[in-house]
Short mmCIF file of C-alpha atoms in Angstrom, two decimals:
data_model
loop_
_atom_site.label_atom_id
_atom_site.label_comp_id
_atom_site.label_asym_id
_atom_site.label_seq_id
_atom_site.Cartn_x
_atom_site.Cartn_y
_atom_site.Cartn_z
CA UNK A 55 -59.77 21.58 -17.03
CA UNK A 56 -57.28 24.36 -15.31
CA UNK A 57 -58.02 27.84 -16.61
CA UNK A 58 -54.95 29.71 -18.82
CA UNK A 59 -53.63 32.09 -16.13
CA UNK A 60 -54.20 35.62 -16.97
CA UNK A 61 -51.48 37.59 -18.34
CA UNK A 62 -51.13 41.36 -18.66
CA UNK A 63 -52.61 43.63 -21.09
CA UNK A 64 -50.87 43.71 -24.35
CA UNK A 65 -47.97 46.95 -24.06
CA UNK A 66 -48.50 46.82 -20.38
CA UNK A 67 -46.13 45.34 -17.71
CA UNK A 68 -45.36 44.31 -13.98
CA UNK A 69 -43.01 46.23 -12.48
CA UNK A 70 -41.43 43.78 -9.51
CA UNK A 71 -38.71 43.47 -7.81
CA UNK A 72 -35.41 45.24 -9.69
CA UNK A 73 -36.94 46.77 -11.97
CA UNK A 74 -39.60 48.53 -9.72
CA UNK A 75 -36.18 49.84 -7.95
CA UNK A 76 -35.16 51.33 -10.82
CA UNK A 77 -38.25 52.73 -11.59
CA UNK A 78 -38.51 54.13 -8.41
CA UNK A 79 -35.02 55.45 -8.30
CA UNK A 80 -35.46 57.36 -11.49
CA UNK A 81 -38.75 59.33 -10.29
CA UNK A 82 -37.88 59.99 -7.20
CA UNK A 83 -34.27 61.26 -8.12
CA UNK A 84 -36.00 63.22 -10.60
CA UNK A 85 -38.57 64.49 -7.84
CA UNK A 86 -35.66 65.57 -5.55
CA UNK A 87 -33.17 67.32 -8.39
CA UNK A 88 -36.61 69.04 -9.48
CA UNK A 89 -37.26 70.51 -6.09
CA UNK A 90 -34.00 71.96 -5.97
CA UNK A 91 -34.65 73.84 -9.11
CA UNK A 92 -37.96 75.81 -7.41
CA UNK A 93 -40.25 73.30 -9.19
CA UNK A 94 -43.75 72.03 -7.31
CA UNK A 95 -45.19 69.06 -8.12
CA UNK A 96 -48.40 68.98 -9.69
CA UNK A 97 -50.77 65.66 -10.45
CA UNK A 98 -53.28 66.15 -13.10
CA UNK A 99 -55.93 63.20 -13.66
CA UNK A 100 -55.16 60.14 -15.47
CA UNK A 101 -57.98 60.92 -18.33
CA UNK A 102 -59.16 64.14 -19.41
CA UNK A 103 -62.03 65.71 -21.45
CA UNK A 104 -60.54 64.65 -25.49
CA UNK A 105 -60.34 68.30 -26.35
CA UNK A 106 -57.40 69.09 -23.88
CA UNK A 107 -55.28 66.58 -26.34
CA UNK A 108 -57.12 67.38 -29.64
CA UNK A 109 -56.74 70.97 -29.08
CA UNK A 110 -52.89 70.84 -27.52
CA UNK A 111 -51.21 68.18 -29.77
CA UNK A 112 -52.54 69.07 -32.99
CA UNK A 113 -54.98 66.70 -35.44
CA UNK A 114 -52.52 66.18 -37.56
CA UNK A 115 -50.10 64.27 -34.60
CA UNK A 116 -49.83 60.66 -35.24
CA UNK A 117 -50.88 60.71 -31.06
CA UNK A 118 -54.50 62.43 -31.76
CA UNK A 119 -54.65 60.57 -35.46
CA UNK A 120 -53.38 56.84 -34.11
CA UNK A 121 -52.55 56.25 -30.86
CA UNK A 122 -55.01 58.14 -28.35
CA UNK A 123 -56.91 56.24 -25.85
CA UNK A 124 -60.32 57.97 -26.52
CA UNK A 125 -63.89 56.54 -25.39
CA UNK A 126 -67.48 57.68 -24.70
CA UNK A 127 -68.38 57.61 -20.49
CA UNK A 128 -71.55 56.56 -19.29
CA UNK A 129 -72.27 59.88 -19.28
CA UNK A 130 -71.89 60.40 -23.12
CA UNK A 131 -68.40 62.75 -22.75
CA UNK A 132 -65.74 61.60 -25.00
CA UNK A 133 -63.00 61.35 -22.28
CA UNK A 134 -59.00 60.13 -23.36
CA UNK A 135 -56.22 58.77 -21.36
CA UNK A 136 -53.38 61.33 -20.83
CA UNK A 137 -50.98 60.17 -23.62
CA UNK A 138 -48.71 62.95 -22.18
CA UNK A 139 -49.08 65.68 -19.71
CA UNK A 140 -47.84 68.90 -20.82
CA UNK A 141 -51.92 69.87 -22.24
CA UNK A 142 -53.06 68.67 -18.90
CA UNK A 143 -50.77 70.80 -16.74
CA UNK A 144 -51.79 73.38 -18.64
CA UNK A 145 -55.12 73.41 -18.52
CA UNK A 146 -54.94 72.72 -14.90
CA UNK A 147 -53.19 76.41 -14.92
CA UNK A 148 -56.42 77.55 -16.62
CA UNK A 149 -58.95 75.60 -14.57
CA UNK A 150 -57.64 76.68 -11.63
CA UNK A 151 -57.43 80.42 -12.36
CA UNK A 152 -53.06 80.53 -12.02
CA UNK A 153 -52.61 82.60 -15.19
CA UNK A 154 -52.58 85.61 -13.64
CA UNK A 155 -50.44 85.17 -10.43
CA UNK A 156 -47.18 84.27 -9.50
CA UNK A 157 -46.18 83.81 -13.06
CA UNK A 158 -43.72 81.96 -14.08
CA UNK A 159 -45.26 78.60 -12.20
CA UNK A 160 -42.89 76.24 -11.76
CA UNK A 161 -44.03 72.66 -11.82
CA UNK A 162 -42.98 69.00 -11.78
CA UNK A 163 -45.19 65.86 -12.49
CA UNK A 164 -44.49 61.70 -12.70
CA UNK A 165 -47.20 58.84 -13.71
CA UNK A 166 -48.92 56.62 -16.29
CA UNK A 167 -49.62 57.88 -19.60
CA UNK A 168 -51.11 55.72 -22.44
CA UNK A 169 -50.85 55.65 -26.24
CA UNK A 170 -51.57 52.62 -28.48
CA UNK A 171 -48.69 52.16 -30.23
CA UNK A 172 -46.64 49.05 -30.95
CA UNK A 173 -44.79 47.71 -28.08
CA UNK A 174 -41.42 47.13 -27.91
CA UNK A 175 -38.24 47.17 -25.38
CA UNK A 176 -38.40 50.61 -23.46
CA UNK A 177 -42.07 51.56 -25.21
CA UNK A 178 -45.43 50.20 -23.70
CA UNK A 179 -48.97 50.94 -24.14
CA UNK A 180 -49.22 52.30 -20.44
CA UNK A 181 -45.76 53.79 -19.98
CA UNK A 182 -44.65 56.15 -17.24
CA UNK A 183 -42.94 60.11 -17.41
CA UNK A 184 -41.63 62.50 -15.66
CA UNK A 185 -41.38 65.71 -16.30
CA UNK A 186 -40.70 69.56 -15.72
CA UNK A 187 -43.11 73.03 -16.90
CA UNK A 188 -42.06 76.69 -16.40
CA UNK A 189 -45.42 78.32 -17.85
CA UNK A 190 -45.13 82.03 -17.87
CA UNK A 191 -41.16 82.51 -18.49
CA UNK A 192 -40.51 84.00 -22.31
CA UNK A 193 -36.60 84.34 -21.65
CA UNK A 194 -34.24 82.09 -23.25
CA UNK A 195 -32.71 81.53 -19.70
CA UNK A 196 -35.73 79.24 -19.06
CA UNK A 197 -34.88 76.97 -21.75
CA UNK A 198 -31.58 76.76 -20.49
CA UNK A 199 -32.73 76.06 -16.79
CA UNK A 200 -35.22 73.44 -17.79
CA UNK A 201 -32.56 71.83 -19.44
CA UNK A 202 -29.76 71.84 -17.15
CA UNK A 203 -32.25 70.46 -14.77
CA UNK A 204 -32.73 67.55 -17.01
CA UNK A 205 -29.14 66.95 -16.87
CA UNK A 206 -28.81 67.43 -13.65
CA UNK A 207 -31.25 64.61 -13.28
CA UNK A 208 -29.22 62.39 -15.28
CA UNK A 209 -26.05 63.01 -13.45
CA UNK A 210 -27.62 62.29 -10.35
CA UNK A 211 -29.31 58.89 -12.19
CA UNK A 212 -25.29 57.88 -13.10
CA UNK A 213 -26.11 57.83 -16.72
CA UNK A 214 -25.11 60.70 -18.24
CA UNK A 215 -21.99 59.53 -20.24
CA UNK A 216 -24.76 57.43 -21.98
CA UNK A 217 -26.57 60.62 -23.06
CA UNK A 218 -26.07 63.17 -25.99
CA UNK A 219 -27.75 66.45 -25.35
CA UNK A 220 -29.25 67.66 -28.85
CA UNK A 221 -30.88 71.15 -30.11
CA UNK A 222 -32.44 73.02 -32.41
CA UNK A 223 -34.35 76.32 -32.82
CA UNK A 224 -38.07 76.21 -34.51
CA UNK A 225 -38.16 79.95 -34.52
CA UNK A 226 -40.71 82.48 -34.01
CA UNK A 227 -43.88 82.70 -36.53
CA UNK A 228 -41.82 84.71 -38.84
CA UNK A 229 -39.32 82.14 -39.16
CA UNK A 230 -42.12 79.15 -39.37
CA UNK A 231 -43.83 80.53 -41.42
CA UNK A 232 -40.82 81.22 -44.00
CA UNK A 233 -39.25 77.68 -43.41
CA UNK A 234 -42.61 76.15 -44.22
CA UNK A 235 -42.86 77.69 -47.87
CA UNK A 236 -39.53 76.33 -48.31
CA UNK A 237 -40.04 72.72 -46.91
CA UNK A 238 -43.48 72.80 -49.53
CA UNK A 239 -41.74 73.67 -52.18
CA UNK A 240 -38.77 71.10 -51.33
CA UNK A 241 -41.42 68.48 -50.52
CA UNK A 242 -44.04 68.45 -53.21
CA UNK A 243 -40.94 68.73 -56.03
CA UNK A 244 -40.37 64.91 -54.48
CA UNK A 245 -43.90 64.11 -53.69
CA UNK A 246 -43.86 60.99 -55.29
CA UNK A 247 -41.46 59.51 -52.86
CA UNK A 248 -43.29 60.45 -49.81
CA UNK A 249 -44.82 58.20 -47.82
CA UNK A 250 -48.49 58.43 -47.36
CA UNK A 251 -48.47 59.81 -44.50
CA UNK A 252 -46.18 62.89 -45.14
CA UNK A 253 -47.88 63.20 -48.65
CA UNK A 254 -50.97 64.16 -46.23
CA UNK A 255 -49.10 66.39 -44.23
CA UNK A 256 -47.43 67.81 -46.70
CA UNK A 257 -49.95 71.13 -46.64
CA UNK A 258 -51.85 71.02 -43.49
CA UNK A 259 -47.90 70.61 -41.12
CA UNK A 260 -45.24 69.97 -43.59
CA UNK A 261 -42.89 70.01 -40.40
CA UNK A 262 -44.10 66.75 -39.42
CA UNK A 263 -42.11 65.19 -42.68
CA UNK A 264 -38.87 66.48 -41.09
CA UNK A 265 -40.09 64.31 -37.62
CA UNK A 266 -41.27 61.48 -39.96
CA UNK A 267 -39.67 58.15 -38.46
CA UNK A 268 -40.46 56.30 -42.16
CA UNK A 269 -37.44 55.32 -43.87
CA UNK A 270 -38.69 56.56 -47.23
CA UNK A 271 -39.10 60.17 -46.07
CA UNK A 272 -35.71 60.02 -43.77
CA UNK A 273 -33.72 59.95 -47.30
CA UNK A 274 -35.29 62.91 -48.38
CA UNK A 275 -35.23 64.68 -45.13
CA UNK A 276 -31.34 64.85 -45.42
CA UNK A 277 -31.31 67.27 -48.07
CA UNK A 278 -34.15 69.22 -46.94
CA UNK A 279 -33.97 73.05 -46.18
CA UNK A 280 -32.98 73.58 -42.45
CA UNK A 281 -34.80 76.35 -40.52
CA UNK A 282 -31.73 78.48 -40.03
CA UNK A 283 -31.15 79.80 -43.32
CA UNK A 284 -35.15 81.65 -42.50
CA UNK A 285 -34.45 82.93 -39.26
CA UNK A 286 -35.44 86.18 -37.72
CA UNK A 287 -32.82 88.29 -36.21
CA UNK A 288 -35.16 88.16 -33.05
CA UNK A 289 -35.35 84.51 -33.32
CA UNK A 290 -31.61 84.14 -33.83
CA UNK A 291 -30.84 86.21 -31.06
CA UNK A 292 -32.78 83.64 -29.22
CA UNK A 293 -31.20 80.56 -29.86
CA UNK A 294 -28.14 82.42 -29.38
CA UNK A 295 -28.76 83.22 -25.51
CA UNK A 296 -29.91 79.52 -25.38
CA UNK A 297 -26.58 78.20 -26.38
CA UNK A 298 -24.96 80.96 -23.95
CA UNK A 299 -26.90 79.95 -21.01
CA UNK A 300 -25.97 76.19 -21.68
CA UNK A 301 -22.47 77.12 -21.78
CA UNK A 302 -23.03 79.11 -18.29
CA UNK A 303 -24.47 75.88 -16.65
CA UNK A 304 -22.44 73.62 -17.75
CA UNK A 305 -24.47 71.28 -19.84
CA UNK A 306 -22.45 69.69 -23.27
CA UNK A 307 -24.76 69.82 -26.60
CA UNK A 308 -24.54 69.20 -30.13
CA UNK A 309 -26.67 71.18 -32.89
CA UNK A 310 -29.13 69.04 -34.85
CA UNK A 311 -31.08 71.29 -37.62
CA UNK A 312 -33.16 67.90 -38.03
CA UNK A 313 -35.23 68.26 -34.55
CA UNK A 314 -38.65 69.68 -34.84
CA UNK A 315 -40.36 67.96 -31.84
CA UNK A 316 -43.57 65.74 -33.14
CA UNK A 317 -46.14 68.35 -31.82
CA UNK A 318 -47.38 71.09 -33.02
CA UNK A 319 -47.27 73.61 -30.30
CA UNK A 320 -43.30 74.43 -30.00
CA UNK A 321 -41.79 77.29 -31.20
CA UNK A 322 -38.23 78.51 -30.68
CA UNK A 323 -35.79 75.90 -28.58
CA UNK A 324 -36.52 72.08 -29.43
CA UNK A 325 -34.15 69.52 -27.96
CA UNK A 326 -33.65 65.93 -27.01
CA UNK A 327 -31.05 63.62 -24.62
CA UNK A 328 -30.52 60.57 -27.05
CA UNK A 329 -28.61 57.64 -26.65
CA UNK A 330 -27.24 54.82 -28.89
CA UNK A 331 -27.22 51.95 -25.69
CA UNK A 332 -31.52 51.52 -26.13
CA UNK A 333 -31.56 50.17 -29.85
CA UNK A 334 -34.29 51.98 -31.61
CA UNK A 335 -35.38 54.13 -28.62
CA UNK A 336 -32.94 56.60 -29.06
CA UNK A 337 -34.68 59.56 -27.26
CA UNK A 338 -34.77 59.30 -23.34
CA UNK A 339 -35.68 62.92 -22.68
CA UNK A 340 -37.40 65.87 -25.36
CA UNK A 341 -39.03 69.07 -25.32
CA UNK A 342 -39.25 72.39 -26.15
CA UNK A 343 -40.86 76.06 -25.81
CA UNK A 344 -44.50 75.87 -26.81
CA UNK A 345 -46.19 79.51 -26.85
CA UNK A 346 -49.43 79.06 -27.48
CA UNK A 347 -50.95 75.87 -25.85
CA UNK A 348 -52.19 77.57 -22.74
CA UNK A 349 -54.04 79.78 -25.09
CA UNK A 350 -55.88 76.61 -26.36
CA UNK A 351 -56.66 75.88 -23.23
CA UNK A 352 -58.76 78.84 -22.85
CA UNK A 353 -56.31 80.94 -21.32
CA UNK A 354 -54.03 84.17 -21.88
CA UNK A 355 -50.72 84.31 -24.21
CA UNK A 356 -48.87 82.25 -21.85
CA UNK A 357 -45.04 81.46 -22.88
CA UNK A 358 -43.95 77.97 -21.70
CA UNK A 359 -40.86 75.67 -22.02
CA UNK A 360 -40.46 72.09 -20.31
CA UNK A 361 -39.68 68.38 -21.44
CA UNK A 362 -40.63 64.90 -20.66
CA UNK A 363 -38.55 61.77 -20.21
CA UNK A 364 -39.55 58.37 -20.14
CA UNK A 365 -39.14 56.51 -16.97
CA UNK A 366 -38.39 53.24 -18.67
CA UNK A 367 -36.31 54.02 -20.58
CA UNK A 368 -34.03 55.96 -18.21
CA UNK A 369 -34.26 53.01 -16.16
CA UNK A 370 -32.84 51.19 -18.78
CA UNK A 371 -29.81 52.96 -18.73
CA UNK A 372 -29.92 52.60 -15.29
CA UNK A 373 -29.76 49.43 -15.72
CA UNK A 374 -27.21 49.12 -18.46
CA UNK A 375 -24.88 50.56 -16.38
CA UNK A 376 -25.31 48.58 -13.43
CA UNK A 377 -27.03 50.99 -11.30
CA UNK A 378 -29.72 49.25 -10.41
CA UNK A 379 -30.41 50.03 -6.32
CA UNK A 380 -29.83 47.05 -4.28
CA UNK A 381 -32.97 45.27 -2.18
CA UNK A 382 -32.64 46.13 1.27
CA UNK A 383 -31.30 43.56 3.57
CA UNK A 384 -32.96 42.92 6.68
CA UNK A 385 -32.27 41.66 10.39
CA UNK A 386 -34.06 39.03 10.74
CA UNK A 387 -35.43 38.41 14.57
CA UNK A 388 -35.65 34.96 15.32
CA UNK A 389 -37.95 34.11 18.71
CA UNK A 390 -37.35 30.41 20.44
CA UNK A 391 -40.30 29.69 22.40
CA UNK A 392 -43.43 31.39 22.90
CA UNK A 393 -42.17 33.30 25.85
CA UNK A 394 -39.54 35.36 23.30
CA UNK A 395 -42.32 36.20 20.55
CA UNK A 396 -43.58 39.27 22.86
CA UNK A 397 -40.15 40.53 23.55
CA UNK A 398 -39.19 40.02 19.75
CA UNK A 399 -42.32 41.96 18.58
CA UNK A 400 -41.07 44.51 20.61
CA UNK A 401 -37.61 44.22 19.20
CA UNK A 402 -38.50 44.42 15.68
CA UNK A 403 -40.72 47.59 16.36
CA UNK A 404 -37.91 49.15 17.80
CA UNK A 405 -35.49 48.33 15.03
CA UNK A 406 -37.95 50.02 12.57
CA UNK A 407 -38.37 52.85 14.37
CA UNK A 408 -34.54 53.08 14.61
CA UNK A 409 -34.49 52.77 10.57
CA UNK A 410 -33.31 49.09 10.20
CA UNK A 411 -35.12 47.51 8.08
CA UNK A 412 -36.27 44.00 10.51
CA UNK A 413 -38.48 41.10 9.49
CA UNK A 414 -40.09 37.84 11.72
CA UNK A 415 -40.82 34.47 10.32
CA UNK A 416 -44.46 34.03 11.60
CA UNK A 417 -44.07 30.04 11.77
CA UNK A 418 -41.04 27.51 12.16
CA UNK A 419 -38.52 26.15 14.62
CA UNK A 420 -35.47 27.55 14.49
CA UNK A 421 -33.98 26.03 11.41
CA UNK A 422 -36.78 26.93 9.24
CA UNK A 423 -36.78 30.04 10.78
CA UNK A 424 -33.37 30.47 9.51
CA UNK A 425 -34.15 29.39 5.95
CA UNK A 426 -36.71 31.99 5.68
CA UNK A 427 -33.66 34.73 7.14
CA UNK A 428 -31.68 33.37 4.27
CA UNK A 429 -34.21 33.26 1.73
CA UNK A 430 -34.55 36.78 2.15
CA UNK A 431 -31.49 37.78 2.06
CA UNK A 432 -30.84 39.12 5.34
CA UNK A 433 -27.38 40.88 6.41
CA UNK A 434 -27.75 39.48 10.50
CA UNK A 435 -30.31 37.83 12.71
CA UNK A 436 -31.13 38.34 16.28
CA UNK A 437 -31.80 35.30 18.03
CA UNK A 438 -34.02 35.29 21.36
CA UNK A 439 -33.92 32.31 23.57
CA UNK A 440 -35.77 31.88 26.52
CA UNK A 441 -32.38 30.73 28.24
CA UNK A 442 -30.78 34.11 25.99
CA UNK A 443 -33.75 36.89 27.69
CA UNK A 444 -33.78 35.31 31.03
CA UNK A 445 -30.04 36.83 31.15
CA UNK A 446 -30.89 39.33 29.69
CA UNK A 447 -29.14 38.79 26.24
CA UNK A 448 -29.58 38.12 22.92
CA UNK A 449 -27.52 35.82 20.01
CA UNK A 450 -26.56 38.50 16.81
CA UNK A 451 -25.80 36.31 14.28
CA UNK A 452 -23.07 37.78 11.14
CA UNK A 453 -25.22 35.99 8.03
CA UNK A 454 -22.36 37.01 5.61
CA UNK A 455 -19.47 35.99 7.96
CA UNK A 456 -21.00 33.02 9.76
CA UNK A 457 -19.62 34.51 13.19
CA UNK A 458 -22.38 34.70 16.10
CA UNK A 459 -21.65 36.17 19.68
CA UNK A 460 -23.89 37.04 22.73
CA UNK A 461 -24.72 40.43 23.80
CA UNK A 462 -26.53 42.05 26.36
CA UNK A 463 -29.83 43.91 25.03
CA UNK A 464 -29.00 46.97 25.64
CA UNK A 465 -25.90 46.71 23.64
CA UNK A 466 -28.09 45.19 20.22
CA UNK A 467 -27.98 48.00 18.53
CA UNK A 468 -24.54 48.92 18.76
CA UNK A 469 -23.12 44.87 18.07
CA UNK A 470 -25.37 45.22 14.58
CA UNK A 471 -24.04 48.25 13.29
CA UNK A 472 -20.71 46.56 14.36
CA UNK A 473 -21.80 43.28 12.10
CA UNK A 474 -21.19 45.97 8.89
CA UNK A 475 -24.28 43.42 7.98
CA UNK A 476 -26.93 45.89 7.70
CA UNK A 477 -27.29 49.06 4.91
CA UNK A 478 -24.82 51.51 5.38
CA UNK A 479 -27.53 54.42 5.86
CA UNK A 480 -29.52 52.30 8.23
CA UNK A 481 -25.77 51.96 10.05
CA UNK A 482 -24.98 55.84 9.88
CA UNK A 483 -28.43 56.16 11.48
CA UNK A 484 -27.65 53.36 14.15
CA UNK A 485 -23.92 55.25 14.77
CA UNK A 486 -25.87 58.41 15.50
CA UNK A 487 -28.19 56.86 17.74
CA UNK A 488 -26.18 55.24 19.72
CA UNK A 489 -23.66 58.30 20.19
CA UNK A 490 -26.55 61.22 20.78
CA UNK A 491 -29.74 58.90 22.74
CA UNK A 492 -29.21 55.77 23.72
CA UNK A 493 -25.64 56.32 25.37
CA UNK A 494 -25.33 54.47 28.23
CA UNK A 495 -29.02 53.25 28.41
CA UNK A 496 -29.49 51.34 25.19
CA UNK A 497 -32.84 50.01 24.59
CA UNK A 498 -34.80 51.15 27.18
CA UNK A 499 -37.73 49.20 27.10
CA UNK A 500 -35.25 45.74 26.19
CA UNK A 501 -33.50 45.63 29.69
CA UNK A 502 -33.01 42.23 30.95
CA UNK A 503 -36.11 40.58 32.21
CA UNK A 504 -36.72 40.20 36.39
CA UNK A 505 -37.64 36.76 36.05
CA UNK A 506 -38.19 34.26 33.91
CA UNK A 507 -42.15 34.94 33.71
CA UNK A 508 -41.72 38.35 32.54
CA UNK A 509 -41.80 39.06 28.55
#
């Protein structure tokens, strides 16, 4: 009896074909807008020592309380998968003795994180994130930056009209700790209609109830007391030159008092990008200023702002708007005969190194040959006949058009950019070739053979 084939873990997924374009499109977009912005990129390990996420998200997060990856090695270490990487970038800036030199580090990271939650569209068990760090900066102008860099991100990505940029102001200690007596007394005058989860957060992090997801604390949260009314002067000042740096670069926002971020090292600016075309997964992109986490790491008073954004789900919107990148098409080379396979390994070396994407059939006659050109999709093929190289030619074959002529070698390059068949960059690159090297010479080492021994 035939064995069940194996499927994936449960909250973990193949990415394949499309979608892997997407994702792919979304990091490495984010990778390039980053770089303009002065940021490095950083890659911390997949799992860490537990206390680098018990310390740096707080016991009382539903991550550290629920969803953590956590397990003892061989060794007897209790060691967790990253279920995000702001602690681990900043205990890399510890463990590798940065927080005292060229301060404010810049840095930007992408890969796999892991929380056991329950999966749904746009939320996995191993998902994927990007994200940006300024550790060292206390000025509200790096809130703004971080944040215009996230937008710039998403303007690059196409989504952006998809996006609502949303903020809020946590405060200084001052300010928290005056808007926490006030959500206490709010909250335990309706403790009965807490859920039990916010009834048990209610004195250890009673901002947590104002992050609370549950539908029973949601109808109390809307008549909560909102941090503003406890504000510092300092701390107002702040948020102030937040929204006045926005303005300066550009990016559109909306005030929310409701935001409080879900961990419990942010102080000061809290924001998200959400958007109403995911369903429930309304938040593509969130962060904050956190103050004190590098501290918990074992370091110095470090001040910090940076975000993280979910790859799938920003390729979702990717997606949703039709921006998925295409597959590349190839030229497909297409030997007759033993004779032509030497000169068409040659040829499709040559095309590569000339940035066309080129692929060979490794079996066939010529009509299965041309199956496999059209199975993969392929904008032209180059045909090589024995009868074809002992003139020194070649067939380029239009797969979109049907059209076909004969060319001599050294003209191949310039009758496929002429097909329009293959990418447009690959053709820009072709154009420039043909105009600054090859000039009269074409391919070189593809002249016309002597005689009909010679491959």
């Amino acid at each position: 009896m035939a064995q069940a084939p194996l499927q994936p873990a449960r909250g973990t997924h193949d990415l394949i074909g499309a979608e892997f374009r997407r994702h792919h499109l979304v990091i490495e977009t984010a990778r390039r807008v980053a770089t303009l912005y002065g940021f490095e990129e950083w890659a911390t390990p997949i799992f860490e020592d537990t206390r680098v996420f018990a310390r740096g998200l707080g016991d009382t997060s539903d991550v550290v309380s629920k969803e953590m990856y956590s397990f003892e090695d061989r060794g007897g270490e209790s060691v967790t998968l990253r279920p995000e990487n702001t602690a681990g970038v900043c205990r890399a800036l510890v463990s590798n003795g940065l927080t005292q030199s060229n301060l404010p580090r810049k840095v930007f990271y992408a890969g796999p994180m892991f929380r056991y939650e329950r999966p749904q569209k746009g939320r996995y068990r191993q998902f994927h994130q990007i994200g940006i760090e300024v550790l060292g900066a206390a000025e509200p102008l790096a809130d703004a930056e971080v944040i215009a860099c996230g937008w710039h991100i998403q303007q690059e990505l196409g989504i952006e009209d998809g996006t609502v940029l949303e903020i809020n102001t946590l405060g200084d200690a001052a300010s928290r700790d005056a808007y926490r007596a006030a959500l206490i007394a709010y909250f335990t005058a309706h403790r009965d209609a807490l859920s039990e989860d916010s009834r048990a957060r209610l004195e250890k992090n009673p901002l947590r109830i104002v992050d609370s997801k549950d539908p029973q604390d949601r109808a109390l949260v809307v008549a909560a007391p909102t941090i503003h009314d406890h504000l510092t002067p300092e701390a107002a000042e702040f948020y102030a030159a937040v929204k006045r740096h926005l303005e300066a670069f550009g990016v559109p926002f909306r005030e929310n008092p409701r935001i409080v971020r879900g961990l419990d090292y942010y102080s000061h600016t809290a924001f998200e990008f959400v958007t109403d075309r995911l369903g429930a997964q309304g938040t593509v992109m969130g962060g904050g200023r956190y103050n004190g986490l590098v501290e918990e790491m074992g370091g110095p008073p470090t001040p910090s702002v940076g975000w993280a954004a979910g790859v799938e789900r920003l390729a979702l919107l990717v997606e949703a708007g039709d921006l998925t990148p295409p597959a590349p098409r190839p030229v497909a080379v297409i030997p007759v005969g033993e004779k032509a396979e030497a000169v068409a390994i040659n040829l499709l070396q040559s095309l590569r190194e000339h940035g066309v994407v080129a692929e060979i059939a490794y079996k066939g006659n010529m009509k299965r040959r041309m199956e496999r050109a059209n199975k993969i999709n392929a904008g032209a093929a180059v045909i090589l006949g024995e009868d074809e190289l002992a003139e020194g030619m070649a067939v380029v074959k239009n797969l979109d058009a049907g059209s076909q002529e004969r060319v001599a070698l050294p003209d191949l390059l310039r009758a496929l950019a002429e097909t329009g068949a293959v990418e447009s960059a690959a053709q820009a690159m072709l154009n420039s070739i043909l105009e600054e090297e090859l000039g009269e010479d074409g391919f070189d080492d593809l002249d016309a053979p002597e005689d009909e021994g010679r491959t």
